[in-house]
Short mmCIF file of C-alpha atoms in Angstrom, two decimals:
data_model
loop_
_atom_site.label_atom_id
_atom_site.label_comp_id
_atom_site.label_asym_id
_atom_site.label_seq_id
_atom_site.Cartn_x
_atom_site.Cartn_y
_atom_site.Cartn_z
CA MET M 6 -40.10 -2.35 -16.20
CA ARG M 7 -38.50 -2.37 -12.81
CA VAL M 8 -35.12 -1.16 -12.26
CA PRO M 9 -32.46 -3.58 -11.50
CA LEU M 10 -30.57 -2.95 -8.31
CA ILE M 11 -27.44 -1.12 -8.43
CA GLN M 12 -24.52 -3.64 -8.28
CA GLY M 13 -21.42 -1.64 -8.58
CA CYS M 14 -20.00 1.79 -8.08
CA ASP M 15 -16.73 2.82 -9.78
CA ALA M 16 -15.15 6.33 -9.09
CA PHE M 17 -11.79 7.27 -11.25
CA HIS M 18 -9.97 10.24 -10.88
CA VAL M 19 -8.81 11.55 -14.40
CA ALA M 20 -6.68 14.94 -15.46
CA MET M 21 -5.54 16.24 -18.80
CA PRO M 22 -1.60 15.30 -19.07
CA ARG M 23 1.01 17.58 -18.95
CA GLY M 24 0.65 19.79 -15.96
CA ARG M 25 -1.97 21.56 -14.21
CA ARG M 26 -4.57 21.02 -16.50
CA PRO M 27 -8.34 20.13 -15.66
CA GLU M 28 -9.29 17.21 -13.56
CA SER M 29 -12.35 15.22 -12.58
CA VAL M 30 -13.94 12.47 -10.73
CA LEU M 31 -16.03 10.23 -13.01
CA VAL M 32 -18.65 8.27 -11.52
CA ARG M 33 -19.91 4.78 -12.89
CA LEU M 34 -22.83 2.73 -11.97
CA THR M 35 -23.58 -0.62 -13.16
CA GLY M 36 -26.64 -3.02 -13.05
CA GLY M 37 -28.86 -5.44 -14.93
CA GLY M 38 -26.17 -5.07 -17.64
CA ALA M 39 -26.20 -1.29 -18.31
CA VAL M 40 -24.05 1.37 -17.42
CA GLY M 41 -24.56 5.29 -16.21
CA TRP M 42 -22.10 7.60 -16.11
CA GLY M 43 -21.57 11.03 -14.09
CA GLU M 44 -18.72 13.44 -14.03
CA MET M 45 -17.55 15.95 -11.28
CA ALA M 46 -14.64 18.85 -11.80
CA VAL M 47 -12.36 18.93 -9.25
CA ARG M 48 -11.34 22.71 -8.43
CA ASP M 49 -7.82 23.60 -7.25
CA GLY M 50 -7.19 20.06 -6.81
CA GLY M 51 -9.47 19.49 -3.91
CA ALA M 52 -10.78 15.76 -4.80
CA GLY M 53 -9.86 14.50 -1.30
CA ALA M 54 -13.28 15.12 0.66
CA ALA M 55 -15.33 14.05 -2.19
CA TRP M 56 -13.60 11.17 -3.07
CA ALA M 57 -13.83 9.95 0.55
CA ASP M 58 -17.69 10.88 0.56
CA ILE M 59 -18.01 8.82 -2.67
CA GLU M 60 -15.95 6.30 -1.16
CA ARG M 61 -17.18 5.86 2.42
CA ARG M 62 -20.62 6.70 2.16
CA MET M 63 -22.41 7.14 -1.46
CA ALA M 64 -21.22 3.95 -2.57
CA PRO M 65 -22.00 1.73 0.05
CA ALA M 66 -25.65 3.24 0.17
CA LEU M 67 -26.14 2.76 -3.40
CA ILE M 68 -25.19 -0.79 -3.78
CA GLY M 69 -28.32 -3.14 -3.85
CA LEU M 70 -30.50 0.37 -3.23
CA ASP M 71 -34.49 -0.80 -4.43
CA TRP M 72 -35.40 2.19 -6.85
CA ASP M 73 -37.90 2.99 -9.56
CA ARG M 74 -36.99 6.21 -10.61
CA PRO M 75 -33.79 8.26 -10.68
CA GLU M 76 -35.48 10.69 -8.32
CA ASP M 77 -35.70 8.14 -5.80
CA VAL M 78 -32.20 7.73 -5.14
CA SER M 79 -31.06 11.29 -4.00
CA ALA M 80 -33.50 10.61 -0.63
CA ALA M 81 -33.03 6.96 -0.29
CA ALA M 82 -29.30 7.05 -0.48
CA ASP M 83 -28.96 10.76 1.40
CA LEU M 84 -26.67 11.94 -1.20
CA GLY M 85 -26.98 15.45 -0.57
CA ALA M 86 -26.57 18.81 -2.85
CA ASN M 87 -22.76 18.84 -3.62
CA GLU M 88 -20.60 18.23 -6.59
CA ALA M 89 -19.99 14.42 -5.76
CA ALA M 90 -23.73 13.92 -5.11
CA ALA M 91 -24.42 15.42 -8.65
CA ALA M 92 -22.02 13.31 -10.49
CA VAL M 93 -23.65 10.34 -8.80
CA ASP M 94 -27.37 11.58 -9.42
CA THR M 95 -26.30 11.90 -13.18
CA ALA M 96 -24.74 8.59 -13.36
CA CYS M 97 -28.42 7.35 -11.96
CA TRP M 98 -30.35 9.22 -14.63
CA ASP M 99 -27.87 7.60 -17.28
CA LEU M 100 -28.39 4.00 -15.99
CA TRP M 101 -32.04 4.29 -15.62
CA CYS M 102 -32.27 5.68 -19.21
CA ARG M 103 -29.81 3.23 -20.77
CA THR M 104 -32.08 0.27 -19.19
CA ARG M 105 -35.16 1.61 -20.90
CA GLY M 106 -33.63 2.74 -24.02
CA MET M 107 -34.55 6.35 -23.51
CA PRO M 108 -33.06 9.57 -24.24
CA LEU M 109 -31.97 11.32 -21.08
CA ALA M 110 -33.24 14.78 -22.62
CA HIS M 111 -36.53 12.88 -22.92
CA ALA M 112 -36.65 11.39 -19.50
CA LEU M 113 -36.08 14.82 -17.99
CA GLY M 114 -39.02 16.65 -20.08
CA GLY M 115 -36.62 18.34 -22.60
CA THR M 116 -38.54 19.37 -25.75
CA ARG M 117 -35.80 20.77 -28.01
CA THR M 118 -33.71 19.21 -30.80
CA SER M 119 -30.76 21.42 -30.36
CA ILE M 120 -29.39 23.84 -27.84
CA VAL M 121 -27.61 27.47 -28.90
CA THR M 122 -24.65 28.42 -26.96
CA GLY M 123 -22.98 30.72 -24.78
CA ALA M 124 -19.28 31.28 -23.54
CA ARG M 125 -17.52 32.64 -20.74
CA ILE M 126 -14.69 35.28 -21.01
CA THR M 127 -12.63 35.13 -17.89
CA PRO M 128 -10.95 38.07 -16.39
CA GLU M 129 -8.49 40.11 -18.64
CA GLN M 130 -7.48 43.78 -17.88
CA ALA M 131 -6.70 45.14 -21.42
CA LEU M 132 -10.02 46.12 -23.15
CA ASP M 133 -8.73 45.09 -26.50
CA THR M 134 -8.11 41.59 -25.38
CA ILE M 135 -11.46 41.37 -24.24
CA THR M 136 -13.21 42.37 -27.29
CA GLY M 137 -10.73 40.09 -29.10
CA ARG M 138 -11.93 37.34 -27.30
CA VAL M 139 -15.44 38.64 -27.45
CA ASN M 140 -15.12 38.47 -31.33
CA LYS M 141 -13.49 34.95 -31.16
CA ALA M 142 -16.55 33.60 -29.42
CA VAL M 143 -18.96 35.57 -31.76
CA GLY M 144 -17.32 34.16 -34.29
CA ALA M 145 -17.39 30.71 -33.20
CA GLY M 146 -21.75 31.21 -33.13
CA HIS M 147 -21.96 31.64 -29.70
CA THR M 148 -24.69 34.09 -29.14
CA ARG M 149 -24.32 34.84 -25.26
CA VAL M 150 -21.23 36.14 -23.49
CA THR M 151 -20.68 35.81 -19.75
CA LEU M 152 -18.19 38.65 -18.63
CA ASP M 153 -16.58 38.25 -15.13
CA VAL M 154 -16.57 41.90 -13.79
CA ARG M 155 -15.13 43.35 -10.31
CA PRO M 156 -15.21 46.69 -8.66
CA GLY M 157 -12.96 49.20 -10.81
CA TRP M 158 -13.54 46.61 -13.72
CA ASP M 159 -17.07 46.87 -14.77
CA VAL M 160 -18.54 49.53 -16.80
CA GLU M 161 -15.88 49.89 -18.91
CA PRO M 162 -15.27 46.80 -20.45
CA VAL M 163 -19.18 45.89 -20.56
CA ARG M 164 -19.35 49.42 -22.65
CA ALA M 165 -16.72 48.42 -24.86
CA ILE M 166 -18.37 44.85 -25.64
CA ARG M 167 -21.82 46.41 -25.94
CA GLN M 168 -20.51 48.94 -28.37
CA ALA M 169 -18.86 46.44 -30.43
CA TYR M 170 -21.50 44.29 -30.35
CA PRO M 171 -25.31 45.98 -30.00
CA ALA M 172 -27.30 42.73 -30.11
CA LEU M 173 -25.17 40.34 -28.36
CA ALA M 174 -26.98 38.69 -25.04
CA LEU M 175 -24.42 39.52 -22.26
CA VAL M 176 -24.23 38.64 -18.88
CA ALA M 177 -22.15 40.21 -16.20
CA ASP M 178 -20.86 37.86 -13.30
CA ALA M 179 -20.06 39.81 -10.40
CA GLY M 180 -18.89 36.83 -8.34
CA HIS M 181 -20.66 38.14 -4.91
CA HIS M 182 -17.74 41.39 -5.17
CA TYR M 183 -20.43 43.88 -4.70
CA THR M 184 -22.10 45.43 -1.76
CA GLU M 185 -24.87 48.14 -1.25
CA SER M 186 -22.39 50.82 -0.82
CA PRO M 187 -23.51 53.98 -2.73
CA GLU M 188 -20.64 53.43 -4.95
CA HIS M 189 -21.31 49.82 -5.78
CA LEU M 190 -24.98 50.44 -6.40
CA ALA M 191 -24.57 53.68 -8.61
CA VAL M 192 -22.09 50.87 -10.73
CA LEU M 193 -24.43 48.16 -10.92
CA GLU M 194 -27.35 50.93 -12.02
CA ALA M 195 -25.06 52.07 -14.54
CA LEU M 196 -24.58 48.72 -15.92
CA ASP M 197 -28.34 48.72 -16.40
CA ALA M 198 -28.03 51.14 -19.43
CA TYR M 199 -26.54 48.50 -21.38
CA GLY M 200 -28.99 45.85 -22.04
CA LEU M 201 -27.58 43.01 -20.15
CA ALA M 202 -29.21 39.86 -20.13
CA ALA M 203 -28.46 39.55 -16.65
CA VAL M 204 -26.05 40.71 -13.66
CA GLU M 205 -25.09 37.44 -11.85
CA ARG M 206 -24.06 37.08 -8.22
CA PRO M 207 -23.83 40.75 -7.38
CA PHE M 208 -23.98 40.13 -3.71
CA PRO M 209 -23.03 37.68 -0.99
CA ALA M 210 -25.40 34.57 -1.74
CA ASP M 211 -26.93 34.51 1.75
CA ASP M 212 -27.94 38.11 1.22
CA LEU M 213 -31.21 37.88 -0.76
CA ALA M 214 -32.71 40.83 0.39
CA ALA M 215 -30.04 42.71 -0.95
CA HIS M 216 -30.90 41.06 -4.29
CA ALA M 217 -34.40 41.97 -3.92
CA ARG M 218 -33.50 45.62 -3.29
CA LEU M 219 -31.39 45.55 -6.34
CA GLN M 220 -34.03 44.22 -8.57
CA LEU M 221 -36.52 46.67 -7.57
CA ARG M 222 -34.03 49.13 -9.05
CA VAL M 223 -33.20 48.09 -12.13
CA GLY M 224 -34.46 46.69 -15.26
CA THR M 225 -32.11 44.19 -15.77
CA ALA M 226 -32.89 40.58 -14.57
CA VAL M 227 -30.74 39.92 -11.36
CA ALA M 228 -29.32 36.41 -10.95
CA PRO M 229 -28.86 35.08 -7.41
CA ALA M 230 -26.38 32.11 -6.80
CA VAL M 231 -28.89 29.04 -6.15
CA GLY M 232 -27.32 26.36 -4.12
CA ASP M 233 -30.30 24.34 -3.28
CA LEU M 234 -34.18 24.49 -3.87
CA GLU M 235 -34.68 26.32 -0.44
CA VAL M 236 -32.32 29.08 -1.59
CA LEU M 237 -34.47 29.38 -4.82
CA ASP M 238 -37.92 28.87 -2.75
CA ALA M 239 -36.76 32.03 -0.74
CA ALA M 240 -35.39 33.83 -3.77
CA LEU M 241 -39.13 33.42 -5.43
CA SER M 242 -40.68 34.54 -2.94
CA LEU M 243 -38.61 37.78 -2.14
CA ASP M 244 -38.55 38.92 -5.87
CA ALA M 245 -34.80 38.65 -5.33
CA GLY M 246 -34.10 38.02 -9.15
CA ARG M 247 -35.73 37.15 -12.54
CA ALA M 248 -32.99 34.76 -13.82
CA LEU M 249 -31.27 31.77 -12.98
CA HIS M 250 -27.97 30.08 -13.87
CA LEU M 251 -28.53 26.07 -13.66
CA ARG M 252 -25.58 24.78 -12.65
CA LEU M 253 -25.46 20.81 -11.72
CA ASP M 254 -22.63 20.74 -9.67
CA ARG M 255 -23.87 23.30 -7.44
CA LEU M 256 -27.35 21.79 -7.10
CA GLY M 257 -26.33 18.58 -6.61
CA GLY M 258 -27.45 16.77 -9.84
CA LEU M 259 -30.11 16.58 -12.61
CA THR M 260 -32.93 15.59 -10.05
CA ALA M 261 -32.46 19.26 -8.31
CA ALA M 262 -31.72 21.14 -11.01
CA ARG M 263 -34.82 19.90 -13.13
CA SER M 264 -36.87 21.10 -10.22
CA ALA M 265 -35.24 24.17 -9.83
CA HIS M 266 -36.07 24.79 -13.71
CA ASP M 267 -39.62 24.21 -13.16
CA LEU M 268 -39.97 26.52 -10.29
CA ALA M 269 -37.97 29.36 -12.31
CA TYR M 270 -40.13 28.59 -15.36
CA ALA M 271 -43.19 28.81 -13.78
CA ALA M 272 -42.23 32.16 -12.05
CA GLY M 273 -41.17 33.52 -15.41
CA TRP M 274 -37.52 33.76 -14.69
CA ASP M 275 -34.83 33.16 -17.58
CA VAL M 276 -32.60 30.33 -17.46
CA TRP M 277 -29.34 29.15 -18.61
CA CYS M 278 -27.35 26.22 -18.18
CA SER M 279 -23.61 25.02 -17.96
CA GLY M 280 -22.16 21.87 -17.66
CA THR M 281 -19.18 20.41 -15.19
CA GLY M 282 -15.92 19.05 -16.25
CA ALA M 283 -13.68 18.78 -19.10
CA PHE M 284 -14.08 15.49 -20.41
CA GLY M 285 -17.68 15.30 -21.94
CA ILE M 286 -19.56 13.35 -19.45
CA GLY M 287 -20.67 16.50 -17.35
CA GLN M 288 -21.37 18.44 -20.52
CA ALA M 289 -23.22 15.67 -22.29
CA ALA M 290 -25.71 15.87 -19.19
CA ALA M 291 -26.18 19.81 -19.19
CA VAL M 292 -26.97 19.58 -22.65
CA ALA M 293 -30.29 17.20 -21.82
CA LEU M 294 -30.91 19.67 -19.08
CA ALA M 295 -30.87 22.55 -21.48
CA ALA M 296 -33.51 20.85 -23.77
CA LEU M 297 -35.91 21.54 -20.97
CA PRO M 298 -38.21 24.63 -22.17
CA GLY M 299 -37.71 26.95 -19.65
CA CYS M 300 -34.11 27.29 -20.74
CA THR M 301 -34.59 30.79 -22.67
CA LEU M 302 -30.77 31.89 -22.60
CA PRO M 303 -27.90 30.26 -24.54
CA SER M 304 -25.97 27.59 -22.55
CA ASP M 305 -22.95 26.95 -21.63
CA VAL M 306 -22.89 23.27 -22.59
CA SER M 307 -20.03 22.68 -25.21
CA ASP M 308 -16.70 21.06 -24.30
CA PRO M 309 -13.62 23.26 -23.98
CA ALA M 310 -11.20 22.04 -27.12
CA GLY M 311 -7.73 21.22 -26.70
CA GLY M 312 -7.61 18.17 -24.50
CA PRO M 313 -8.72 14.37 -24.41
CA VAL M 314 -12.38 13.83 -24.28
CA PHE M 315 -14.11 10.64 -23.43
CA VAL M 316 -17.36 10.38 -25.22
CA THR M 317 -18.15 9.89 -28.90
CA PRO M 318 -19.29 11.98 -30.51
CA PRO M 319 -17.73 14.83 -28.55
CA VAL M 320 -19.91 17.63 -27.14
CA ARG M 321 -19.16 20.17 -29.49
CA SER M 322 -20.76 23.50 -30.75
CA SER M 323 -21.14 23.84 -34.54
CA GLY M 324 -21.91 27.47 -35.52
CA GLY M 325 -23.50 28.22 -31.99
CA VAL M 326 -25.50 25.23 -31.77
CA VAL M 327 -25.28 21.55 -30.26
CA GLY M 328 -27.54 19.06 -31.17
CA VAL M 329 -29.38 16.97 -28.47
CA PRO M 330 -28.84 13.30 -28.94
CA LEU M 331 -32.32 11.70 -29.22
CA THR M 332 -31.52 8.28 -31.06
CA GLN M 333 -29.40 7.11 -28.58
CA PRO M 334 -30.50 6.09 -24.61
CA GLY M 335 -29.33 7.78 -21.82
CA LEU M 336 -26.69 10.70 -22.28
CA GLY M 337 -26.62 9.64 -26.01
CA HIS M 338 -22.75 9.40 -26.48
CA GLU M 339 -20.44 6.19 -26.19
CA ILE M 340 -18.12 6.20 -23.28
CA ASP M 341 -14.44 5.21 -23.92
CA GLU M 342 -13.93 3.28 -20.66
CA ALA M 343 -10.46 2.02 -21.82
CA ARG M 344 -9.29 5.49 -22.18
CA ILE M 345 -10.62 6.33 -18.90
CA GLU M 346 -8.79 3.76 -17.02
CA ARG M 347 -5.86 4.19 -18.74
CA LEU M 348 -5.64 8.02 -17.95
CA ALA M 349 -7.12 7.56 -14.39
CA THR M 350 -4.68 8.38 -11.41
CA ARG M 351 -6.82 6.89 -8.84
CA ARG M 352 -9.43 4.33 -8.76
CA MET M 353 -12.23 2.92 -6.48
CA ARG M 354 -14.44 -0.13 -7.07
CA LEU M 355 -17.44 -1.09 -4.93
CA THR M 356 -19.56 -4.18 -6.00
CA THR M 357 -22.33 -6.30 -4.48
#
């Protein structure tokens, strides 16, 4: 069955009501009577460049594009690898799947019917507060926790969490804050004693050689930041890690993220996923991606609670599990377009 031409591209800038709350740019593609959606999280109010890129470059390239599969679009429209491209690429996959009546997870090659979930603990300088937040995450059923660590705030909180939860899958996200100084290497080696699932982003992203040297020194899997497939190829060649955090926004969408998964899986790396945005669409895409067979660690795929969402049913963890929608096409959720229209602070439309 031939895919209908993309007839329309809409973008919506939406924000949670009341104050400084999460914002996203939502992308809607239409064609052949079907609709596909994607989401891009807006960080620090910086939607301007991404919005202009969608409006002036991506949307015009998509209208009337001749395509057979979603994988064709990124190269044909020269989307690139950035957060705006990720939203557009996800919308292409959703549109393609809906025209065929196919669940997105199946189209990507997913084999799971449910996803076990993890949670992220943001920096907090009080140990009792940290352990309390971990306790809340564990009580909600999450079986992996990612803790942000920094020089001077690393071994002590990891030790406290490990003592309280000996079996918890624990990732230490170093946020590129470490160097190969003797002091920092001593800390990273000390963390190795606590049975971590991974040490994520210990060094600057462009220093894969440092990641490789650290991986030789520790038994814990190192997870370098991967922004595109070339970086992943280089990391695999250098043995610069053994774990991959799949982020749709960082890689530029589902097309590249699936390829990254395949490469990491073939190399025997552990993989976990995270979604993007706070309105449900990006998280629904992450659920489909996390259904791939190589996603061996619990993933951050459920919506943060407390605000409006645009998908029905919401992408919610129940006892640490999110079901993979397999009875509905595309993302597997109904999108509340009327609510999006109502909450949008900015809108763009381009049609044939």
